[in-house]
Short mmCIF file of C-alpha atoms and ligand atoms in Angstrom, two decimals:
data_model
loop_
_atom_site.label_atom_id
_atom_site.label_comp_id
_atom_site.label_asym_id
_atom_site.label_seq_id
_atom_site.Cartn_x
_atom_site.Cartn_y
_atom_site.Cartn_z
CA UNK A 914 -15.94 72.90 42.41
CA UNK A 915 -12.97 71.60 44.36
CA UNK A 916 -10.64 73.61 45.45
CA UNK A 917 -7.39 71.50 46.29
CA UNK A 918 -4.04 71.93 47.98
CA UNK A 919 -0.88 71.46 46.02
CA UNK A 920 2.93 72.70 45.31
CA UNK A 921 3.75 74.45 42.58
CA UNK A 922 6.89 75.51 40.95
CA UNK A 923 6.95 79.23 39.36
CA UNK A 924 9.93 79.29 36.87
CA UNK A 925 12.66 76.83 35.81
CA UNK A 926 15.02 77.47 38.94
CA UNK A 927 12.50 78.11 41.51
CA UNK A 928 11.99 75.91 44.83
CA UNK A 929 8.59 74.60 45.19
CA UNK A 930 5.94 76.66 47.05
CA UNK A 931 2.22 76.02 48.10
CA UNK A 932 -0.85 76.63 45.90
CA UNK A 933 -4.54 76.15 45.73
CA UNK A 934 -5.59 74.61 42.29
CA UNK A 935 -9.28 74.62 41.44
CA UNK A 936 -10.93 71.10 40.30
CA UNK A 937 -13.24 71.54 37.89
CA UNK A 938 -16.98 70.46 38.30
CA UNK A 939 -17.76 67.00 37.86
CA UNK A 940 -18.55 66.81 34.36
CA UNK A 941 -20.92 63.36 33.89
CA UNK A 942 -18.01 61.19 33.15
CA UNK A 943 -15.81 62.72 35.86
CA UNK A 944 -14.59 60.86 38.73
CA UNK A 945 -13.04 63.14 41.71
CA UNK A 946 -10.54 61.62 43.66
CA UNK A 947 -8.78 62.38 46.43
CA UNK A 948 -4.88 61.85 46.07
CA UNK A 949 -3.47 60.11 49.09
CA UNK A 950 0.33 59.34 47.43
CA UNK A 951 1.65 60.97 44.20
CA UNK A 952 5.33 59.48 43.07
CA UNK A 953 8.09 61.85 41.69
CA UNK A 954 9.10 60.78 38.26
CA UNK A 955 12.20 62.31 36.58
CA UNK A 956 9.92 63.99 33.99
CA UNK A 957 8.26 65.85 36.16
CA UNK A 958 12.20 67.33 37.55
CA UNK A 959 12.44 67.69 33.26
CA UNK A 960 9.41 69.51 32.97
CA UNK A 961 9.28 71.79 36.23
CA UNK A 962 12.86 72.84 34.80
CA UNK A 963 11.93 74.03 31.65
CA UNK A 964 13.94 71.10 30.02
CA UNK A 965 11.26 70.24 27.48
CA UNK A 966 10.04 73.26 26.07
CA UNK A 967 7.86 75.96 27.15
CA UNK A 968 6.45 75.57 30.11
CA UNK A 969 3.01 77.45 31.36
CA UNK A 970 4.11 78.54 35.05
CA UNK A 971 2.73 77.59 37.97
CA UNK A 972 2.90 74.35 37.32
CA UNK A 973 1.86 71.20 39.82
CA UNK A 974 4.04 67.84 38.41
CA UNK A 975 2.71 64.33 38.88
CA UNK A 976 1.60 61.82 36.68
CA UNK A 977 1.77 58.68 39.53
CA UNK A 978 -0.96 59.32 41.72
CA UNK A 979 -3.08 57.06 43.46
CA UNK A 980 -6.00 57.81 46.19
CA UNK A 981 -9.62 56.76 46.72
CA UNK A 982 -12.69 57.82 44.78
CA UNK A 983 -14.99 60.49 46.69
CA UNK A 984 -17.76 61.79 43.69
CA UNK A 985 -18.51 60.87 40.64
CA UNK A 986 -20.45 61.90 37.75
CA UNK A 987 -24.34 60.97 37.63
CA UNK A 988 -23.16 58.43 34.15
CA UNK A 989 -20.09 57.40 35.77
CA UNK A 990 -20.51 53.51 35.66
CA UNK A 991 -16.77 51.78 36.46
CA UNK A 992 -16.41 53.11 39.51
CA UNK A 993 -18.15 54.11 42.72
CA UNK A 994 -17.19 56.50 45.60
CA UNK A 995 -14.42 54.62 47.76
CA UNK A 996 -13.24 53.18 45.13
CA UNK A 997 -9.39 52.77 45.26
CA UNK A 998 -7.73 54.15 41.74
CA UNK A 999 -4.77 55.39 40.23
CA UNK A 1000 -4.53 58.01 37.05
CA UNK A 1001 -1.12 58.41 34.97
CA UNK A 1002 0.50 60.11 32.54
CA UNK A 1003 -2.23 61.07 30.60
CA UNK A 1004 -6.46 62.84 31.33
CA UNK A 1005 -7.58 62.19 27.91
CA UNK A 1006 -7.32 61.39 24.54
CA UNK A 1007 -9.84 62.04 21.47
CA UNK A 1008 -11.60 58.86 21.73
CA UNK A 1009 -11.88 58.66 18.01
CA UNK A 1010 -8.63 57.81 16.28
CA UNK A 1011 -7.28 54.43 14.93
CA UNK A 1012 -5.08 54.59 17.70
CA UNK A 1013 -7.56 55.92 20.56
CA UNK A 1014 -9.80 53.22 18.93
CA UNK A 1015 -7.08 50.02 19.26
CA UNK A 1016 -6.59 50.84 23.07
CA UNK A 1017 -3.50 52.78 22.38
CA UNK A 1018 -4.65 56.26 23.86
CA UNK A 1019 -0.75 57.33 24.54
CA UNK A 1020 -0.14 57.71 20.80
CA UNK A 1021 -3.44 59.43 19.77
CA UNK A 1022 -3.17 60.77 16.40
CA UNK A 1023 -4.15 64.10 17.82
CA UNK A 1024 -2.16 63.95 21.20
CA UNK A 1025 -2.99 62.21 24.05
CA UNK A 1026 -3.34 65.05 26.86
CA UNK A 1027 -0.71 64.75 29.45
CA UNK A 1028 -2.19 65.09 33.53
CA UNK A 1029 -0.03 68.30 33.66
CA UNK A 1030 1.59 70.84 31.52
CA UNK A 1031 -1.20 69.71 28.95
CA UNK A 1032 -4.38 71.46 28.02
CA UNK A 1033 -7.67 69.98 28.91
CA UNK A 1034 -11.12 69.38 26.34
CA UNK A 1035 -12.42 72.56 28.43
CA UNK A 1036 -9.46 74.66 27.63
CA UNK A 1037 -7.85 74.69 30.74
CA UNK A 1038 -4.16 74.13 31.73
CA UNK A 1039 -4.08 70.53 33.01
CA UNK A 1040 -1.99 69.95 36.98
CA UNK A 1041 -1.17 66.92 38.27
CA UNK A 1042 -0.90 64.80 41.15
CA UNK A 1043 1.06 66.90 43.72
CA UNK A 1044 -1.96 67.92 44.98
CA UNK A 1045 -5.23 66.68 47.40
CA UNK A 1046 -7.76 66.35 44.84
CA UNK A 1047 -8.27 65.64 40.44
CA UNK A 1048 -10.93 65.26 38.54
CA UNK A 1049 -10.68 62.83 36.08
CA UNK A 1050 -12.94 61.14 32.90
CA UNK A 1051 -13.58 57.26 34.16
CA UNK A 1052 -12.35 56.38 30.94
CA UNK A 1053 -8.83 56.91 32.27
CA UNK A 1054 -9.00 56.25 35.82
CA UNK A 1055 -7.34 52.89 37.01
CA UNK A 1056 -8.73 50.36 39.25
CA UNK A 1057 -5.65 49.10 42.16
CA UNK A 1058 -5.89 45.97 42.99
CA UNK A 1059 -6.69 45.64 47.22
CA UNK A 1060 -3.03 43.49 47.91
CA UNK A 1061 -1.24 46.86 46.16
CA UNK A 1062 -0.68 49.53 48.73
CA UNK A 1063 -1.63 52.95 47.23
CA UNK A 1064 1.95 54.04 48.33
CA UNK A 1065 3.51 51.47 45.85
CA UNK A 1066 1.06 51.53 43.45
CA UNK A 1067 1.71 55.60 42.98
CA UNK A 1068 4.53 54.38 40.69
CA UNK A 1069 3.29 51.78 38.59
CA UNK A 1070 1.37 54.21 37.14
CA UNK A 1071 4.46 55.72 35.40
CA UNK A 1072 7.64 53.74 35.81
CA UNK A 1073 6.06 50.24 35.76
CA UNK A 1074 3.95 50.86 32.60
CA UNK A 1075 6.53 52.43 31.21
CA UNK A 1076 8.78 49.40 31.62
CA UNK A 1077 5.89 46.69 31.43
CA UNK A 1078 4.48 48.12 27.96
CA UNK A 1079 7.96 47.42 25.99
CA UNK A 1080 8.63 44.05 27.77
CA UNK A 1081 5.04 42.86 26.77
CA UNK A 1082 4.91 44.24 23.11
CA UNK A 1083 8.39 42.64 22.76
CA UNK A 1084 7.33 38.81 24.07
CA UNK A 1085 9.96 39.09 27.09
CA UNK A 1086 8.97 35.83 28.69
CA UNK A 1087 10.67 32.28 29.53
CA UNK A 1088 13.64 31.87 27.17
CA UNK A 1089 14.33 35.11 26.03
CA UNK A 1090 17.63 36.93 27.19
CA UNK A 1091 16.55 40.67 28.32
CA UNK A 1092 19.27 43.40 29.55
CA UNK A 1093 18.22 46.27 31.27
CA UNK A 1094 20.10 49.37 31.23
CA UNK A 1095 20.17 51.75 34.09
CA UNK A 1096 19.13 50.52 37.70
CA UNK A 1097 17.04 53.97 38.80
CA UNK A 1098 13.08 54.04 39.07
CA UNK A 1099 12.80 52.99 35.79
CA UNK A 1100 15.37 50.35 35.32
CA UNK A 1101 14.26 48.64 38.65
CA UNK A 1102 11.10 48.16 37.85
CA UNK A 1103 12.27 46.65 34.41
CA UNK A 1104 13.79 44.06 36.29
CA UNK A 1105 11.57 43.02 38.72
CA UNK A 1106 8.74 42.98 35.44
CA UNK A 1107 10.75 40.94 33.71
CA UNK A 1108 11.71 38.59 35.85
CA UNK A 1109 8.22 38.07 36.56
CA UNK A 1110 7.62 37.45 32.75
CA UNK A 1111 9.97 34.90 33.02
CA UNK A 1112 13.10 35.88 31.02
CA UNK A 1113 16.66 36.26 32.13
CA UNK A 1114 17.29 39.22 33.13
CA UNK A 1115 20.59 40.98 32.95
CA UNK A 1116 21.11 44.69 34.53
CA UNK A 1117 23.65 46.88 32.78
CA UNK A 1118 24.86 49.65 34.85
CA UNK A 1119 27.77 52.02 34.86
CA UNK A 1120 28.99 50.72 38.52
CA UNK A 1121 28.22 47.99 40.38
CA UNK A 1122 26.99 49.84 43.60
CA UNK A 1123 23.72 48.21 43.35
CA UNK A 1124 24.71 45.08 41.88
CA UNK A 1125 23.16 43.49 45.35
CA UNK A 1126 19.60 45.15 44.75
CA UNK A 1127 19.34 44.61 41.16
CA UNK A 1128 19.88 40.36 42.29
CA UNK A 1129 17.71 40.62 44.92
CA UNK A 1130 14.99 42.15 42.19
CA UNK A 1131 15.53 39.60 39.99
CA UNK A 1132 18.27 39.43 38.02
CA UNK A 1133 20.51 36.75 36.90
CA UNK A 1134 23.46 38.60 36.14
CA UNK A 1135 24.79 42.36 36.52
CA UNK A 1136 27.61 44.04 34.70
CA UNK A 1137 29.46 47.59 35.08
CA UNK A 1138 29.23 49.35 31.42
CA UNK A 1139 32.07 51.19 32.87
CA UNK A 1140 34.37 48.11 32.26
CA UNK A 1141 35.04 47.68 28.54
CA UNK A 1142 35.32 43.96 29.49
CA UNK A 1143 31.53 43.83 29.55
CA UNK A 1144 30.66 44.76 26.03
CA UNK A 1145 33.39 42.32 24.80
CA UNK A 1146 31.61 39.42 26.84
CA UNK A 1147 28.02 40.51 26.11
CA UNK A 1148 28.60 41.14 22.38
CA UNK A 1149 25.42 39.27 20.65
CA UNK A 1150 24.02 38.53 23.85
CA UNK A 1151 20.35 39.97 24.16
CA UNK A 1152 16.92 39.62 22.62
CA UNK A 1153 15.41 42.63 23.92
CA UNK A 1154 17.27 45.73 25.81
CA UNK A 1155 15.66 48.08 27.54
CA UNK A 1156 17.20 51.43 28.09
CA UNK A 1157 15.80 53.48 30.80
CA UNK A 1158 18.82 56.04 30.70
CA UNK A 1159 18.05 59.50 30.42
CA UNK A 1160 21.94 60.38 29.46
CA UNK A 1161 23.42 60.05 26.40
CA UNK A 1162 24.75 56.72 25.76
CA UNK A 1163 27.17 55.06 23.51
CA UNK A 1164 24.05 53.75 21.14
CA UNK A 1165 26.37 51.44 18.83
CA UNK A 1166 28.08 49.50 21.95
CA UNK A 1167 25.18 48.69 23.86
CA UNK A 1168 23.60 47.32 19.87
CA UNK A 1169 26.53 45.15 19.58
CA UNK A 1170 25.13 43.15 22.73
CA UNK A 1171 21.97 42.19 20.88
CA UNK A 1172 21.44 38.53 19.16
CA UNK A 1173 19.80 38.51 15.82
CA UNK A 1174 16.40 39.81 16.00
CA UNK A 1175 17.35 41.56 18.90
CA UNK A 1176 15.92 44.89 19.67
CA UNK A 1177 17.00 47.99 21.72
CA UNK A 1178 14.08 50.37 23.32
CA UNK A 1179 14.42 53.26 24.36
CA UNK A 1180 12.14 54.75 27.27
CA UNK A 1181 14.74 57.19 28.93
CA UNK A 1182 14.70 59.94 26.95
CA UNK A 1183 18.04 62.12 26.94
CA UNK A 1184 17.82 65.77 25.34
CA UNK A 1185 20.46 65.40 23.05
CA UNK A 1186 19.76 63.34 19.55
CA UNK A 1187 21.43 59.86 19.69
CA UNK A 1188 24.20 58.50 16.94
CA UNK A 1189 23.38 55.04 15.19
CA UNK A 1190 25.95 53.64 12.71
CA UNK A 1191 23.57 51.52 10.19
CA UNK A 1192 26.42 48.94 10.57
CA UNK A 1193 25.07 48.43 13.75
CA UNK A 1194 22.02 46.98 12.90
CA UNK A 1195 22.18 45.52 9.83
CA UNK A 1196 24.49 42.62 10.02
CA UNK A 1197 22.16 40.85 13.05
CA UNK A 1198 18.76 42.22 11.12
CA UNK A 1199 18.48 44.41 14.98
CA UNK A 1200 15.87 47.00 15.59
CA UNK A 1201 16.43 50.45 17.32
CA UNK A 1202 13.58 51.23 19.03
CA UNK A 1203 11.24 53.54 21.51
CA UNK A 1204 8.30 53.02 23.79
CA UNK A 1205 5.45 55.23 25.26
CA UNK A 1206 3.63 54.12 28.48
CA UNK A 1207 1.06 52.08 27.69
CA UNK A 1208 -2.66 52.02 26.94
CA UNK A 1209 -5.08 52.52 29.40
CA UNK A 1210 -6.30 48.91 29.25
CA UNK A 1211 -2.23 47.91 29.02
CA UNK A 1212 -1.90 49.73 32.09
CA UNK A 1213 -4.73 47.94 33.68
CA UNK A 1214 -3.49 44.61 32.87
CA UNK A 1215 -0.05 46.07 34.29
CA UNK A 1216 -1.64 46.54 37.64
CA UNK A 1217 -3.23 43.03 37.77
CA UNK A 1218 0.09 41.38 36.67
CA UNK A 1219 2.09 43.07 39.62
CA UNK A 1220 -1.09 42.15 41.85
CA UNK A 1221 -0.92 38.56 40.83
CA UNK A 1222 2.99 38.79 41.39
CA UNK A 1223 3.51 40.75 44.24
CA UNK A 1224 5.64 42.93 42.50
CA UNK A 1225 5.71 46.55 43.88
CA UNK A 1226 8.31 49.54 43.50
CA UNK A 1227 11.01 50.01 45.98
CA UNK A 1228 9.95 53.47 47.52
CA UNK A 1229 11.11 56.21 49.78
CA UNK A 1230 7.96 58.44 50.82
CA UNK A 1231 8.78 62.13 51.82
CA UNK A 1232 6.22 65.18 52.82
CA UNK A 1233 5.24 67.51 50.42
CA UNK A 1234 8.08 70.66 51.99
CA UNK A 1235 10.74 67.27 50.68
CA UNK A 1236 10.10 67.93 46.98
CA UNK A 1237 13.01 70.30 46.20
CA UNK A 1238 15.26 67.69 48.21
CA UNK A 1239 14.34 64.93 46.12
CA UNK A 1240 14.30 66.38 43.01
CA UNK A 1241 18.30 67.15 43.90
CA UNK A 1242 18.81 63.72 45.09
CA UNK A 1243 17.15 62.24 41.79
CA UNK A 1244 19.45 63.97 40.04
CA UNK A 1245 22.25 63.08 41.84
CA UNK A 1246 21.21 59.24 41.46
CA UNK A 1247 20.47 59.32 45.56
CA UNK A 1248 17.18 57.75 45.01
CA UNK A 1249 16.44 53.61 45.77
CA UNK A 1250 13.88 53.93 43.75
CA UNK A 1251 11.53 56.03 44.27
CA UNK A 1252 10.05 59.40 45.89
CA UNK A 1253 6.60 58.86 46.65
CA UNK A 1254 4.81 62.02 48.32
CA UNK A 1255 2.33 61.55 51.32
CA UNK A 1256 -0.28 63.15 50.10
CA UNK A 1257 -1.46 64.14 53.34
CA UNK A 1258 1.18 66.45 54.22
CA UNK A 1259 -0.08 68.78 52.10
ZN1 LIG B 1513 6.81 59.60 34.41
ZN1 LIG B 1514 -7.04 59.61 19.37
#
């Protein structure tokens, strides 16, 4: 058994603080890595606050870790110790469902299990990646590709599957007009994606203040949603729209931008329910949609299509005493685009 160092949050409004989480044994399947980066991902601020239900305190957040392979189980086959890998948002899955059985482990029929506030096959109260070490079934263990740093691959493992999974499943690609709403960790990985797919991309946020970035990603064009002007001029503009805003937004302006066909996602994910008049889809035959990560063989591809085009997240690493700091200036939209953790300052 491993014992590894992490931080920990207590209760909904407490700072972070350091803790010692035991790894269980290698199981024969298990893969034990040890976590050199682990990014911060604004579910993580949701969940250490409390924000989406009951919470089992202490908890250890991160589902964006990356590090290097140091034991594995004696039937382990994909991967061997030194091995440079990544794990997500999810441990495990049942294996067995439709769903489990077509690749697509995040929406198991029985609940994919989530690498922390989740509870493991063994019973136990699953922590994630803020932490030295995990323990992991191969089955869900991702290969990074050598040209990735395992800084910048830390958040492709949540915010670029996240974004990549909707953009695939929705044929974003050369000729299609794709709007991307919100320019944080989320939305600026949506645009550099998508660009790389080959579609126009358009950014949609509520100021321009990044309007220089979001070009410099990849996109064509990049409107304020804080000018009314913008949703006159867009109005039956889009094929696909990704929304990576965790606020409420006005649902029925932003579905007046799309074409016919077109088709909203959602992969933010704001507490409050969200209004849609059926006005605003019906008369263009639009879709309203949502998205869920990906697949563990999606997310693999994922990896190997940012490897192949040098796409990698815009990060800011921190030490693990940062956490609380970040967390405050993730909420305050101070982020470009993401907190990565250096593992080693544990
Ligand atoms: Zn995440
Ligand atoms: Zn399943």
């Amino acid at each position: 058994m491993v014992t590894a160092k992490a931080r920990a949050v207590h209760g909904p409004d407490q700072n972070f603080r350091e803790a010692e989480l035991k790894r269980r044994e290698l199981d024969t399947t298990d893969v034990l890595i040890e976590i050199k980066f682990a990014g911060i991902c604004h579910s993580d601020i949701h969940t250490a606050h409390g924000e989406w239900g009951e919470v089992n305190y202490p908890l250890v957040p991160g589902h964006e870790i990356a590090g290097i392979v140091t034991d594995v189980g004696e039937n382990v086959t994909k991967y061997k110790v030194g091995d440079r890998v990544g794990v997500g948002c999810m441990v495990d899955s049942c294996g067995e469902c439709k769903n489990c059985r077509e690749g697509e482990e995040q929406y198991c029929l029985k609940g994919n299990i989530p690498t922390y506030a989740g509870t493991d096959k063994y019973g136990e109260p699953t922590q994630g990646g803020y932490s030295t070490h995990i323990v992991v079934t191969e089955e869900f263990v991702l290969s990074i590709p050598e040209n990735i740093g395992l800084d910048e691959a830390a958040p492709l493992l949540c915010a670029g599957i996240t974004t990549f999974s909707p953009l695939n499943h929705w044929n974003a690609g050369p000729g299609k007009k794709v709007a991307v709403v919100g320019m944080g960790g989320l939305g600026h990985m949506a645009v550099k994606i998508a660009h790389a797919m080959g579609a126009e991309v358009t950014v949609l946020s509520r100021t321009l203040n990044k309007k220089e970035d979001g070009l410099k990603f990849g996109a064509k064009n990049y409107f304020a949603t804080s000018d009314e002007a913008t949703f006159t001029e867009l109005a039956g503009t889009f094929d696909l729209i990704i929304n990576t805003v965790s606020a409420k937004i006005d649902l029925n302006a932003y579905l007046s931008l799309l074409a016919l066909n077109g088709s909203l996602v959602n992969v933010g994910a704001p507490a409050e329910p969200l209004e849609v008049n059926a006005f605003s889809l019906i008369p263009h035959r639009r879709s309203f949609a949502g998205s869920l990560i990906g697949g563990i063989r999606e997310t693999q591809d994922m990896l190997n299509f940012c490897a192949e085009h040098n796409i990698a997240p815009s990060i800011e690493i921190i030490s693990a005493d940062e956490i609380d700091q970040a967390y405050k200036r993730v909420l305050d939209s101070d982020v470009k685009y993401r907190f990565v953790i250096d593992i080693s300052t544990m």
